[in-house]
PDB file of C-alpha atoms in Angstrom:
ATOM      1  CA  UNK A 565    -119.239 -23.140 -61.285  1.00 40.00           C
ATOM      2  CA  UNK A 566    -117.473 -24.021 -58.211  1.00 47.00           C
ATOM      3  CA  UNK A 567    -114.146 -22.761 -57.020  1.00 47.00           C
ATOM      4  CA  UNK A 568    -111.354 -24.276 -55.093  1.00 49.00           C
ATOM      5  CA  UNK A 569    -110.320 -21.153 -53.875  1.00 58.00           C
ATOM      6  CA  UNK A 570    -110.690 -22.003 -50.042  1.00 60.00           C
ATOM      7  CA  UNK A 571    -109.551 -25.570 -49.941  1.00 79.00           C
ATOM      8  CA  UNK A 572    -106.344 -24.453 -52.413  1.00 81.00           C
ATOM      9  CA  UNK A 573    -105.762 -21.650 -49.553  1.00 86.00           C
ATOM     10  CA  UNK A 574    -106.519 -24.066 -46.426  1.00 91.00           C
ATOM     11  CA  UNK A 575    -103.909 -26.531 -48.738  1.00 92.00           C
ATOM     12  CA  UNK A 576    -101.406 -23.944 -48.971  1.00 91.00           C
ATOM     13  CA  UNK A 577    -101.317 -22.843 -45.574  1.00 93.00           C
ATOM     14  CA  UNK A 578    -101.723 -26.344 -44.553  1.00 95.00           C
ATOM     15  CA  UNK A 579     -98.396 -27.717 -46.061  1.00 95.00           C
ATOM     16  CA  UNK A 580     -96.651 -24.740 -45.337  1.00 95.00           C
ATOM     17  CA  UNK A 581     -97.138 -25.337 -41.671  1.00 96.00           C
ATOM     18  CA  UNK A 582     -96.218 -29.224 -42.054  1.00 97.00           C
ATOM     19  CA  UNK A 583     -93.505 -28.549 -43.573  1.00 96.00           C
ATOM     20  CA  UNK A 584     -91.898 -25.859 -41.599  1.00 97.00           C
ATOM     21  CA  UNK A 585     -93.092 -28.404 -38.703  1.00 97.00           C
ATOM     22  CA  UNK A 586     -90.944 -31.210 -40.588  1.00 97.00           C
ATOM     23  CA  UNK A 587     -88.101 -29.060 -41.314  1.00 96.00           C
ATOM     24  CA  UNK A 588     -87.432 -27.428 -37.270  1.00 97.00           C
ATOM     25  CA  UNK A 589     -88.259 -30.875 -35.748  1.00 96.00           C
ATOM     26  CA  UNK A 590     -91.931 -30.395 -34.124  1.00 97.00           C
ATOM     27  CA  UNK A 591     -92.870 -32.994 -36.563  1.00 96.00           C
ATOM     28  CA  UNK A 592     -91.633 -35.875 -37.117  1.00 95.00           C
ATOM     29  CA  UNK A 593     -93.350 -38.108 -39.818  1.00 95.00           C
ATOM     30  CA  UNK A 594     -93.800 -41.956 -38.192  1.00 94.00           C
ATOM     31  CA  UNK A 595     -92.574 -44.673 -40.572  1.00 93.00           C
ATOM     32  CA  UNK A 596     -95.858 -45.459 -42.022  1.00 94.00           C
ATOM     33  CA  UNK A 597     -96.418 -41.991 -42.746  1.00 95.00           C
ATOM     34  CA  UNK A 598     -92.714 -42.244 -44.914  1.00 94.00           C
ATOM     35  CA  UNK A 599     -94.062 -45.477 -46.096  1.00 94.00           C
ATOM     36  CA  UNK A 600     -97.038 -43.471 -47.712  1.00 95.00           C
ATOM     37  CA  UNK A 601     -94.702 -40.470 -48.755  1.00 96.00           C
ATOM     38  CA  UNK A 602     -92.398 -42.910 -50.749  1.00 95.00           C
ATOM     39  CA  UNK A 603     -95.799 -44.509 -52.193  1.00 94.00           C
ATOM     40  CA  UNK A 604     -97.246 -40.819 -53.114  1.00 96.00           C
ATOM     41  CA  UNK A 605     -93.681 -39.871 -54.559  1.00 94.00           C
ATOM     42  CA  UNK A 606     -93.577 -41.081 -57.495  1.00 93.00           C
ATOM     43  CA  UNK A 607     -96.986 -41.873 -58.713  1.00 94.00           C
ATOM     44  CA  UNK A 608     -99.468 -38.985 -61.060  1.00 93.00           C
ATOM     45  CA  UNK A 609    -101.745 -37.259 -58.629  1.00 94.00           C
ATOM     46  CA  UNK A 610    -105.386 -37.492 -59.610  1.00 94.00           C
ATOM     47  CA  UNK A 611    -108.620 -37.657 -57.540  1.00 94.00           C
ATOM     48  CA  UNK A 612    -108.796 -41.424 -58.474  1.00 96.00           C
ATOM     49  CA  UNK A 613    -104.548 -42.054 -57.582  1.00 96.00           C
ATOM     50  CA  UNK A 614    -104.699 -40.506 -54.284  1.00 96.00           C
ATOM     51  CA  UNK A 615    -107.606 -42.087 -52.909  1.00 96.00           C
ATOM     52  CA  UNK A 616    -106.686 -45.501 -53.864  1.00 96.00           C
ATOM     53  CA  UNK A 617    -103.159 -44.503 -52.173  1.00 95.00           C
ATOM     54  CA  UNK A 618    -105.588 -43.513 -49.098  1.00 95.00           C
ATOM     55  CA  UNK A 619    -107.558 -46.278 -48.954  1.00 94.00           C
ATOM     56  CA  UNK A 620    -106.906 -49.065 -46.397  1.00 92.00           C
ATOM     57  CA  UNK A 621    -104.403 -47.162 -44.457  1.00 94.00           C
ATOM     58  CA  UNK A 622    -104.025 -48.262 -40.150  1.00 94.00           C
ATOM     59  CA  UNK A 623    -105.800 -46.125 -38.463  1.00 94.00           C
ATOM     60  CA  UNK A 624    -102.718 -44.124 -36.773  1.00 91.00           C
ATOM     61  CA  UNK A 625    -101.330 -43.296 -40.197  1.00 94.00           C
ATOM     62  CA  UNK A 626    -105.072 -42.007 -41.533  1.00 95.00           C
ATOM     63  CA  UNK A 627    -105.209 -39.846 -38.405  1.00 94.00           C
ATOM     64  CA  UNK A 628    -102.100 -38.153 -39.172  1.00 95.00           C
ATOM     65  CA  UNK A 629    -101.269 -34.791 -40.485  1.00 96.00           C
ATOM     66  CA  UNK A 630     -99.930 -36.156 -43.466  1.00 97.00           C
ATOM     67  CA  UNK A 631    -102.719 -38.269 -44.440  1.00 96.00           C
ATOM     68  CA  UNK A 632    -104.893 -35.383 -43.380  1.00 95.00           C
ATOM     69  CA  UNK A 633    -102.975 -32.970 -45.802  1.00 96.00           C
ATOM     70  CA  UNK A 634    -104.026 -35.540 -48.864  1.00 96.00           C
ATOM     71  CA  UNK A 635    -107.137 -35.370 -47.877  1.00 94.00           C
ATOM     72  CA  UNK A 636    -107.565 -31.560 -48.744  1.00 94.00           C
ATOM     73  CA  UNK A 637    -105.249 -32.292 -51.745  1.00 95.00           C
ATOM     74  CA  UNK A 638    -108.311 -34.408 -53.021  1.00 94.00           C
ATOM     75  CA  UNK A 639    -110.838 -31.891 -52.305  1.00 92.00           C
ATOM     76  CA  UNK A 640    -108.427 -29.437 -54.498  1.00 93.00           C
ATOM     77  CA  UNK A 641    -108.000 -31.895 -57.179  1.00 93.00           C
ATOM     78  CA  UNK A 642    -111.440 -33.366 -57.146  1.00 91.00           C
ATOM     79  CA  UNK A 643    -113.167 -30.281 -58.916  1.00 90.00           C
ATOM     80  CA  UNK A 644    -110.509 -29.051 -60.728  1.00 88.00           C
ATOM     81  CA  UNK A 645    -108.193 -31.465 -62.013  1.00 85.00           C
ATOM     82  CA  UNK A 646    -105.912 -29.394 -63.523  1.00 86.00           C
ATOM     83  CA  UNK A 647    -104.872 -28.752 -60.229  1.00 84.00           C
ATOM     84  CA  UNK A 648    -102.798 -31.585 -60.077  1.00 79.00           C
ATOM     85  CA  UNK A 649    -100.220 -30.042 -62.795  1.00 81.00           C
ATOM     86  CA  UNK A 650    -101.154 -26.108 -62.524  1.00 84.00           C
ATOM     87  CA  UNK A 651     -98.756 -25.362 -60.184  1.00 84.00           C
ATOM     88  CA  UNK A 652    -101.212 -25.444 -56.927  1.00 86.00           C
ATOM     89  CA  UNK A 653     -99.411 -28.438 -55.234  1.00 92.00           C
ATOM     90  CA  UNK A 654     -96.223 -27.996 -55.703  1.00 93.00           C
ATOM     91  CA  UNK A 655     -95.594 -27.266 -52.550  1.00 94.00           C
ATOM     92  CA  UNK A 656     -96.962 -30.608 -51.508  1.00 96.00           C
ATOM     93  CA  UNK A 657     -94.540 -32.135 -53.369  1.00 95.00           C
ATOM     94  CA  UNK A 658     -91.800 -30.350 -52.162  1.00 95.00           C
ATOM     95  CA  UNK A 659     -93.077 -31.508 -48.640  1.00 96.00           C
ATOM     96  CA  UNK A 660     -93.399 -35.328 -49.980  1.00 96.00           C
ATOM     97  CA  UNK A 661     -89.791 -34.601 -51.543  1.00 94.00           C
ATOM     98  CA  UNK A 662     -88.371 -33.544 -48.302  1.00 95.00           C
ATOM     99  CA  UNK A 663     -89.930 -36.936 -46.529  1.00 95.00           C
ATOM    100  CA  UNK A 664     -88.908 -39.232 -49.096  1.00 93.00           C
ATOM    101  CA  UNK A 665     -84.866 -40.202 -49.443  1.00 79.00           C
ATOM    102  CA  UNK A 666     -83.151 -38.617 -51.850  1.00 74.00           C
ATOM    103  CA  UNK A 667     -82.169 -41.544 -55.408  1.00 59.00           C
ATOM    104  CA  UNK A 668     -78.433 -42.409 -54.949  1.00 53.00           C
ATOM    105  CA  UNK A 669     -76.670 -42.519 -57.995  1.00 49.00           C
ATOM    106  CA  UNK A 670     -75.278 -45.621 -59.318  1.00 48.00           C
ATOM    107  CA  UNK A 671     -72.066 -46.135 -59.074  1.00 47.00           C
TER     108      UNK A 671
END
């Protein structure tokens, strides 16, 4: 049976550092990369979701860290699926939370 042990660890460390990055200002997320944060937001996170989200991306947002950080979040979900509601990317989602504007309320 194979584990996701190391690519959940590389996954957590990996978003912790982005987002710590995001949060004191050594990173700051280009538009496209928002653009794919607000796309990620709201959708169900499966193997299948994310790479479609993934898929035809410019080149500058595909080399970026964020784009880079759903690419291990695909090798987590990919063999364990359960992944993607256990718990072991929530921290992602905080991350895509902080990128993404917060809903105003209607007034």
């Amino acid at each position: 049976m194979r584990t996701t042990a190391v690519p959940a660890d590389l996954l957590g460390s990996a978003t912790a550092g982005l987002l710590d990055d995001f949060r004191t200002g050594v990173w700051q997320p280009s538009v496209e990369e928002r653009d794919l944060a607000d796309g990620l937001a709201p959708i169900r996170w499966s193997e299948e979701s994310l790479r479609a989200s993934l898929r035809d991306l410019p080149q500058a947002v595909a080399d970026g860290r964020l784009c880079t950080l759903f690419v291990l979040v695909v090798q987590v979900i990919a063999p364990a699926p359960g992944a993607a509601s256990d718990g072991t990317l929530l921290q992602v989602r905080v991350l895509i939370d902080a990128l993404t504007p917060p809903l105003r309320a209607l007034a």
